[in-house]
Amino acid sequence: MSVESLSPLSLYIHVPWCVRKCPYCDFNSHSVGRDAHLPEVEYITALLADLDQDLQCLQGQPERELQSIFIGGGTPSLLSGQAYQRLFDGIRERVALSEGCEITLEANPGTLEQGRFAAYRAAGINRLSIGVQTFQPEQLSVLGRIHSAQEAERAVASARAAGFDNFNIDLMHGLPGQTLETALDDIQRALALKPTHLSWYQLTLEPNTEFYSRPPVLPEDDLLWDIQDHGHEMLESGGFRRYEISAYALEGRGARHNLNYWKFGDYLGIGAGAHGKLTLAKTDSSGNFTGELQLQRRWKSRQPQAYLRRMQDPRGFIAGQQEIAPEELALEFMMNALRLTDGVSFEEMRRTTGLEREALEPGLSLARARGLIVEDDALLRASPQGLLFLNDLLAMFDT
């Protein structure tokens, strides 16, 4: 690897609070109820101090602009437009944003007051990810969602009225009590709202969730296959191309932030429980670049109050960090790149990891034998069968 190969840089911002913890959710989210007073001022102050600390490690490095920013949660739409205005004023004072930087906010329909979208737009947010999950009342109740289908549709209308012309709708399938008809109705209703992007993914029972300890009855495998086949066909007929294992987009509207993840790009992570990954150019004792690169992961305290207390901690916000060992790079890269339906070039792999094609053997041999990989001289991607059995495919590169 060389200094010239440094990856694009993004920023992830975590907002840890939600009104109510959904029974399937394994994200770092903490229930506060509908009328709780959140420490907005303190949290924005902490986020900017956290960013200051992360940026310190980039001092003396080749300069990179932020290509994208993603605000996830929790429920980021619990914070006011004024809070985000202060946050983005502070970010712009500290780091350059690329022209057309994609800035996404996750929003839940049940937390949005009239006029809040306009304040988000004024703060500089230019893309939304709206967590609908389903339009069916029975499934919304089972999933613990606090909005109705009508509130979801009104949220989209409000977003459009505020000037948002680029937004994702989050949908889930394989839900308790779901039929093929209701699954396809969800897609039909989502398409009618004319999003630019659709995330459509299957419910999984994750450890440390209510659903994991008290599993609901999920659809049988045959029904799941029917939902996936018919849903995929409906989305593509609606003009949406599957570019990632659980993401569909109109032409040119793939999520830049997520694409940076899948292509093994770099990202700073600020906020409670946020993770980041950085490629740093090594220097010698005179401050000259050696041509070698170091790949590093770092993470922050998960509990909101513990995170806020880090403001007074001389160690700062970093709860832990770890260099990615050379023997881990192949799996780390493949876990991301193989999610993309177009795959990734061997040149891009070499640029971001320093790995040569030979480093992927014997995993490639195993994958070829089972028909899970499509490869030519320049490109590597999962076959349609490989996308269906992605975990099996990735296990072949876990050495």
Coordinates of C-alpha atoms in Angstrom, one line a residue:
M1 CA 0.0 0.0 0.0
S2 CA 1.1 3.6 -0.5
V3 CA 0.1 7.0 0.8
E4 CA -1.7 7.7 -2.5
S5 CA -4.0 4.7 -1.9
L6 CA -5.6 6.2 1.2
S7 CA -9.3 5.5 1.2
P8 CA -12.1 8.0 1.0
L9 CA -13.1 9.3 4.5
S10 CA -16.6 9.4 6.0
L11 CA -18.1 10.3 9.4
Y12 CA -20.5 8.2 11.4
I13 CA -22.4 10.0 14.2
H14 CA -24.4 7.9 16.8
V15 CA -27.4 9.2 18.7
P16 CA -28.1 6.5 21.3
W17 CA -31.7 7.3 22.5
C18 CA -35.0 6.0 21.3
V19 CA -38.6 6.3 22.6
R20 CA -38.9 2.5 23.1
K21 CA -36.5 -0.3 22.4
C22 CA -37.8 -2.6 19.6
P23 CA -37.8 -6.3 20.5
Y24 CA -35.6 -7.2 17.4
C25 CA -33.1 -4.4 17.8
D26 CA -29.5 -5.2 18.8
F27 CA -28.1 -1.7 18.1
N28 CA -26.7 0.5 20.9
S29 CA -30.1 2.2 21.7
H30 CA -31.5 3.3 25.1
S31 CA -35.2 3.8 25.8
V32 CA -36.1 7.2 27.2
G33 CA -39.9 7.4 26.7
R34 CA -41.8 9.9 24.5
D35 CA -41.5 13.0 26.7
A36 CA -38.0 12.7 28.1
H37 CA -35.7 15.7 28.1
L38 CA -32.6 14.8 26.3
P39 CA -29.2 16.4 27.1
E40 CA -28.9 17.9 23.6
V41 CA -26.5 20.7 24.5
E42 CA -24.2 18.4 26.4
Y43 CA -24.3 15.7 23.8
I44 CA -23.5 18.0 20.9
T45 CA -20.6 19.5 22.9
A46 CA -19.4 15.9 23.6
L47 CA -19.7 15.0 19.9
L48 CA -17.6 17.9 18.8
A49 CA -14.9 17.2 21.5
D50 CA -15.0 13.6 20.3
L51 CA -14.4 14.7 16.7
D52 CA -11.5 16.9 17.9
Q53 CA -9.8 13.9 19.4
D54 CA -10.3 11.7 16.3
L55 CA -9.0 14.4 14.1
Q56 CA -5.8 14.7 16.2
C57 CA -4.7 11.3 14.9
L58 CA -5.0 12.7 11.3
Q59 CA -2.6 15.6 12.0
G60 CA 0.4 15.3 9.8
Q61 CA -1.4 12.9 7.5
P62 CA -2.4 13.6 3.8
E63 CA -5.5 15.8 3.9
R64 CA -8.8 14.2 3.2
E65 CA -12.3 15.7 2.9
L66 CA -15.4 14.0 4.3
Q67 CA -17.2 12.4 1.4
S68 CA -20.3 11.4 3.5
I69 CA -21.8 11.7 6.9
F70 CA -24.4 9.3 8.4
I71 CA -26.3 10.0 11.6
G72 CA -27.6 6.7 13.0
G73 CA -29.1 5.4 16.2
G74 CA -31.1 4.9 18.3
T75 CA -33.5 7.5 16.9
P76 CA -31.6 10.6 15.6
S77 CA -34.8 12.4 14.8
L78 CA -35.4 12.8 18.5
L79 CA -32.9 15.7 18.4
S80 CA -34.0 19.1 17.3
G81 CA -33.0 21.0 14.2
Q82 CA -31.2 23.5 16.3
A83 CA -29.0 20.8 17.8
Y84 CA -28.0 19.6 14.3
Q85 CA -27.4 23.2 13.2
R86 CA -24.9 23.6 16.0
L87 CA -23.4 20.2 15.3
F88 CA -22.8 20.9 11.6
D89 CA -21.6 24.4 12.2
G90 CA -19.0 22.8 14.4
I91 CA -18.1 20.0 12.0
R92 CA -17.5 22.5 9.2
E93 CA -15.2 24.5 11.4
R94 CA -13.1 21.4 12.0
V95 CA -12.9 19.5 8.8
A96 CA -13.5 20.1 5.1
L97 CA -16.6 18.6 3.4
S98 CA -16.4 17.5 -0.2
E99 CA -18.6 19.3 -2.7
G100 CA -22.0 17.5 -2.7
C101 CA -21.1 15.6 0.6
E102 CA -24.0 13.2 1.3
I103 CA -25.4 13.8 4.8
T104 CA -28.0 11.3 5.9
L105 CA -30.2 11.3 9.0
E106 CA -32.1 8.2 10.2
A107 CA -35.7 9.2 11.0
N108 CA -38.5 7.3 12.6
P109 CA -42.0 8.5 11.6
G110 CA -43.3 8.3 15.2
T111 CA -40.9 10.9 16.5
L112 CA -41.3 13.7 13.9
E113 CA -43.1 16.9 14.8
Q114 CA -44.5 19.2 12.1
G115 CA -41.8 21.4 10.7
R116 CA -38.8 19.4 12.0
F117 CA -37.8 18.2 8.5
A118 CA -37.4 21.8 7.4
A119 CA -35.1 22.5 10.3
Y120 CA -33.0 19.4 9.4
R121 CA -32.7 20.5 5.8
A122 CA -31.7 24.0 6.9
A123 CA -28.9 22.5 9.1
G124 CA -27.4 20.9 5.9
I125 CA -28.8 17.3 6.1
N126 CA -29.6 16.4 2.5
R127 CA -30.7 12.7 2.7
L128 CA -33.0 10.8 5.0
S129 CA -33.4 7.1 5.9
I130 CA -37.0 6.6 7.1
G131 CA -37.6 3.6 9.3
V132 CA -41.0 2.3 8.1
Q133 CA -40.3 -1.5 8.4
T134 CA -43.8 -2.4 7.4
F135 CA -47.2 -0.8 6.6
Q136 CA -49.2 -3.6 8.2
P137 CA -50.8 -2.7 11.6
E138 CA -50.4 -6.2 13.0
Q139 CA -46.7 -6.4 12.1
L140 CA -46.0 -2.8 13.3
S141 CA -47.5 -3.9 16.7
V142 CA -45.5 -7.1 16.9
L143 CA -42.3 -5.2 16.0
G144 CA -42.9 -2.6 18.8
R145 CA -43.0 0.3 16.4
I146 CA -44.6 3.5 17.7
H147 CA -45.9 4.8 14.3
S148 CA -48.8 3.8 12.0
A149 CA -48.7 3.3 8.3
Q150 CA -50.5 6.7 7.9
E151 CA -47.8 8.4 10.0
A152 CA -45.1 6.9 7.8
E153 CA -46.8 8.2 4.7
R154 CA -47.2 11.7 6.2
A155 CA -43.6 11.7 7.2
V156 CA -42.6 11.1 3.6
A157 CA -44.9 13.9 2.4
S158 CA -43.5 16.3 5.0
A159 CA -39.9 15.4 4.0
R160 CA -40.8 16.2 0.3
A161 CA -42.4 19.5 1.3
A162 CA -39.2 20.4 3.2
G163 CA -37.1 19.9 0.1
F164 CA -35.8 16.3 0.5
D165 CA -35.6 14.7 -2.9
N166 CA -33.2 11.9 -1.8
F167 CA -34.4 9.4 0.8
N168 CA -34.4 5.8 1.7
I169 CA -37.2 3.7 3.1
D170 CA -36.3 0.9 5.4
L171 CA -38.5 -2.2 5.0
M172 CA -38.2 -5.7 6.7
H173 CA -39.5 -9.0 5.5
G174 CA -39.8 -12.5 7.1
L175 CA -41.9 -10.9 9.9
P176 CA -44.1 -12.8 12.4
G177 CA -47.5 -13.4 10.7
Q178 CA -46.4 -12.1 7.4
T179 CA -47.8 -13.6 4.2
L180 CA -46.6 -13.2 0.6
E181 CA -49.4 -10.8 0.0
T182 CA -48.7 -8.5 2.9
A183 CA -44.9 -8.6 2.1
L184 CA -45.6 -7.5 -1.5
D185 CA -48.1 -4.9 -0.3
D186 CA -45.4 -3.4 1.8
I187 CA -43.2 -3.0 -1.3
Q188 CA -46.0 -1.7 -3.4
R189 CA -46.8 1.0 -0.8
A190 CA -43.2 1.9 -0.4
L191 CA -42.8 2.3 -4.2
A192 CA -45.8 4.5 -4.3
L193 CA -44.0 7.0 -2.1
K194 CA -41.3 7.3 -4.7
P195 CA -38.1 7.0 -2.7
T196 CA -34.7 7.0 -4.4
H197 CA -33.5 4.0 -2.3
L198 CA -35.0 1.0 -0.5
S199 CA -33.3 -1.1 2.2
W200 CA -35.2 -4.4 2.2
Y201 CA -33.8 -7.0 4.6
Q202 CA -35.0 -10.1 6.4
L203 CA -35.7 -10.1 10.1
T204 CA -33.1 -12.0 12.1
L205 CA -33.2 -13.0 15.7
E206 CA -30.0 -11.4 17.2
P207 CA -28.6 -12.3 20.6
N208 CA -29.3 -9.8 23.5
T209 CA -32.7 -8.9 22.1
E210 CA -36.2 -9.7 23.4
F211 CA -37.0 -11.7 20.2
Y212 CA -34.0 -13.9 20.8
S213 CA -35.0 -14.7 24.4
R214 CA -38.7 -15.1 23.4
P215 CA -38.7 -16.0 19.7
P216 CA -41.8 -15.3 17.7
V217 CA -43.1 -17.7 15.1
L218 CA -41.5 -16.7 11.8
P219 CA -42.5 -17.7 8.2
E220 CA -41.4 -21.1 7.0
D221 CA -38.4 -21.3 4.6
D222 CA -40.6 -21.9 1.5
L223 CA -42.5 -18.8 2.2
L224 CA -39.3 -16.8 2.8
W225 CA -38.0 -17.9 -0.6
D226 CA -41.2 -16.9 -2.3
I227 CA -41.1 -13.5 -0.6
Q228 CA -37.5 -12.9 -1.6
D229 CA -38.1 -14.0 -5.3
H230 CA -41.3 -12.0 -5.8
G231 CA -40.1 -9.0 -3.9
H232 CA -36.9 -8.8 -5.8
E233 CA -38.8 -9.0 -9.1
M234 CA -41.3 -6.3 -8.0
L235 CA -38.4 -3.9 -6.9
E236 CA -36.6 -4.4 -10.2
S237 CA -39.8 -3.9 -12.2
G238 CA -40.2 -0.6 -10.2
G239 CA -36.8 0.6 -11.5
F240 CA -34.8 -0.3 -8.5
R241 CA -31.5 -2.1 -9.0
R242 CA -30.1 -4.4 -6.3
Y243 CA -26.6 -3.1 -5.7
E244 CA -25.9 -4.6 -2.3
I245 CA -27.3 -7.7 -0.6
S246 CA -30.1 -5.8 1.1
A247 CA -30.2 -2.5 -0.8
Y248 CA -31.9 -1.3 -3.9
A249 CA -31.6 2.1 -5.6
L250 CA -32.6 4.1 -8.6
E251 CA -29.8 4.7 -11.1
G252 CA -27.0 6.8 -9.4
R253 CA -28.8 6.8 -6.0
G254 CA -26.8 4.2 -4.1
A255 CA -26.0 5.3 -0.6
R256 CA -22.5 6.8 -0.8
H257 CA -21.8 6.3 2.9
N258 CA -22.7 2.6 2.8
L259 CA -20.7 2.1 -0.4
N260 CA -17.7 3.5 1.3
Y261 CA -18.1 0.8 4.0
W262 CA -18.5 -2.0 1.5
K263 CA -15.5 -0.9 -0.5
F264 CA -13.4 -0.9 2.7
G265 CA -13.2 2.9 2.9
D266 CA -12.3 4.8 6.1
Y267 CA -14.7 6.4 8.6
L268 CA -14.5 8.3 11.8
G269 CA -17.1 7.3 14.4
I270 CA -18.2 9.7 17.1
G271 CA -21.0 9.3 19.7
A272 CA -21.9 6.7 22.3
G273 CA -20.8 3.2 21.0
A274 CA -19.6 4.5 17.6
H275 CA -17.0 2.6 15.8
G276 CA -14.4 3.9 13.3
K277 CA -11.8 2.5 10.9
L278 CA -8.8 4.4 9.7
T279 CA -5.9 3.9 7.3
L280 CA -3.0 5.9 8.6
A281 CA 0.2 6.6 6.7
K282 CA 3.3 5.7 8.8
T283 CA 6.1 8.2 9.2
D284 CA 9.7 8.0 10.3
S285 CA 11.3 9.9 13.1
S286 CA 11.7 12.9 10.8
G287 CA 8.0 13.0 9.9
N288 CA 8.5 11.7 6.4
F289 CA 6.1 9.1 5.0
T290 CA 7.6 5.6 4.8
G291 CA 5.1 4.3 2.2
E292 CA 3.6 1.9 4.7
L293 CA 0.1 2.1 6.0
Q294 CA -1.5 1.0 9.3
L295 CA -5.2 0.0 9.5
Q296 CA -6.8 0.7 12.8
R297 CA -10.2 0.3 14.4
R298 CA -11.4 2.3 17.4
W299 CA -14.6 2.5 19.4
K300 CA -16.3 4.7 22.0
S301 CA -18.1 4.1 25.3
R302 CA -21.6 2.6 24.7
Q303 CA -23.6 3.9 27.7
P304 CA -24.7 7.5 27.0
Q305 CA -23.9 8.8 30.6
A306 CA -20.5 7.0 30.5
Y307 CA -19.9 8.6 27.2
L308 CA -20.8 12.1 28.5
R309 CA -18.5 11.6 31.5
R310 CA -15.6 11.1 29.0
M311 CA -15.6 14.9 28.6
Q312 CA -13.8 15.1 32.0
D313 CA -11.6 12.0 31.4
P314 CA -8.0 12.8 30.4
R315 CA -8.0 9.7 28.2
G316 CA -10.7 11.2 26.1
F317 CA -13.5 9.3 24.4
I318 CA -11.7 6.3 22.9
A319 CA -12.8 3.2 24.8
G320 CA -10.5 0.9 22.8
Q321 CA -8.6 0.6 19.6
Q322 CA -6.9 -2.2 17.7
E323 CA -4.7 -2.5 14.7
I324 CA -6.0 -4.8 12.0
A325 CA -3.5 -7.6 11.7
P326 CA -2.2 -8.6 8.2
E327 CA -3.7 -12.1 8.6
E328 CA -7.1 -10.6 9.3
L329 CA -7.2 -8.3 6.2
A330 CA -8.6 -10.8 3.7
L331 CA -11.7 -11.7 5.8
E332 CA -12.2 -8.0 6.8
F333 CA -12.2 -7.0 3.2
M334 CA -14.3 -9.8 1.9
M335 CA -17.0 -9.3 4.6
N336 CA -17.6 -5.9 3.1
A337 CA -16.9 -6.2 -0.6
L338 CA -18.8 -9.4 -1.2
R339 CA -22.0 -7.7 -0.2
L340 CA -21.9 -5.7 -3.4
T341 CA -23.6 -7.3 -6.4
D342 CA -21.1 -5.8 -8.8
G343 CA -18.3 -7.1 -6.6
V344 CA -14.9 -5.4 -6.4
S345 CA -11.8 -5.3 -8.5
F346 CA -8.6 -6.9 -7.4
E347 CA -6.9 -3.5 -8.0
E348 CA -9.3 -1.9 -5.5
M349 CA -8.5 -4.7 -3.0
R350 CA -4.8 -4.1 -3.5
R351 CA -5.2 -0.4 -3.1
T352 CA -7.1 -0.5 0.2
T353 CA -5.4 -3.5 1.8
G354 CA -2.1 -4.2 0.1
L355 CA -3.3 -7.8 -0.5
E356 CA -2.6 -9.6 -3.8
R357 CA -5.0 -12.1 -5.3
E358 CA -2.9 -15.0 -4.0
A359 CA -3.7 -14.0 -0.4
L360 CA -7.3 -15.1 -1.0
E361 CA -6.4 -18.8 -1.6
P362 CA -7.5 -21.4 -0.6
G363 CA -10.8 -19.6 0.1
L364 CA -11.2 -18.9 -3.6
S365 CA -10.7 -22.5 -4.5
L366 CA -13.4 -23.6 -2.1
A367 CA -15.8 -20.9 -3.3
R368 CA -15.2 -21.8 -7.0
A369 CA -15.9 -25.5 -6.3
R370 CA -19.3 -24.7 -4.7
G371 CA -20.2 -22.0 -7.3
L372 CA -20.3 -19.2 -4.8
I373 CA -17.9 -16.9 -6.6
V374 CA -17.8 -15.3 -10.0
E375 CA -14.3 -14.0 -11.0
D376 CA -12.3 -13.0 -14.0
D377 CA -8.9 -11.4 -14.4
A378 CA -10.0 -8.1 -12.9
L379 CA -13.2 -8.6 -10.8
L380 CA -14.3 -10.7 -7.9
R381 CA -18.0 -11.0 -6.8
A382 CA -20.4 -13.4 -5.2
S383 CA -22.5 -15.4 -7.5
P384 CA -26.3 -15.3 -7.0
Q385 CA -25.9 -18.5 -5.0
G386 CA -23.1 -16.9 -3.0
L387 CA -25.3 -13.9 -2.1
L388 CA -27.9 -16.4 -0.8
F389 CA -25.3 -18.2 1.3
L390 CA -23.0 -15.3 2.1
N391 CA -22.1 -16.5 5.6
D392 CA -20.9 -19.8 4.2
L393 CA -18.9 -18.0 1.6
L394 CA -17.2 -15.7 4.1
A395 CA -16.3 -18.6 6.3
M396 CA -14.1 -19.9 3.5
F397 CA -11.8 -16.8 4.0
D398 CA -11.7 -17.1 7.8
T399 CA -8.2 -18.4 8.3

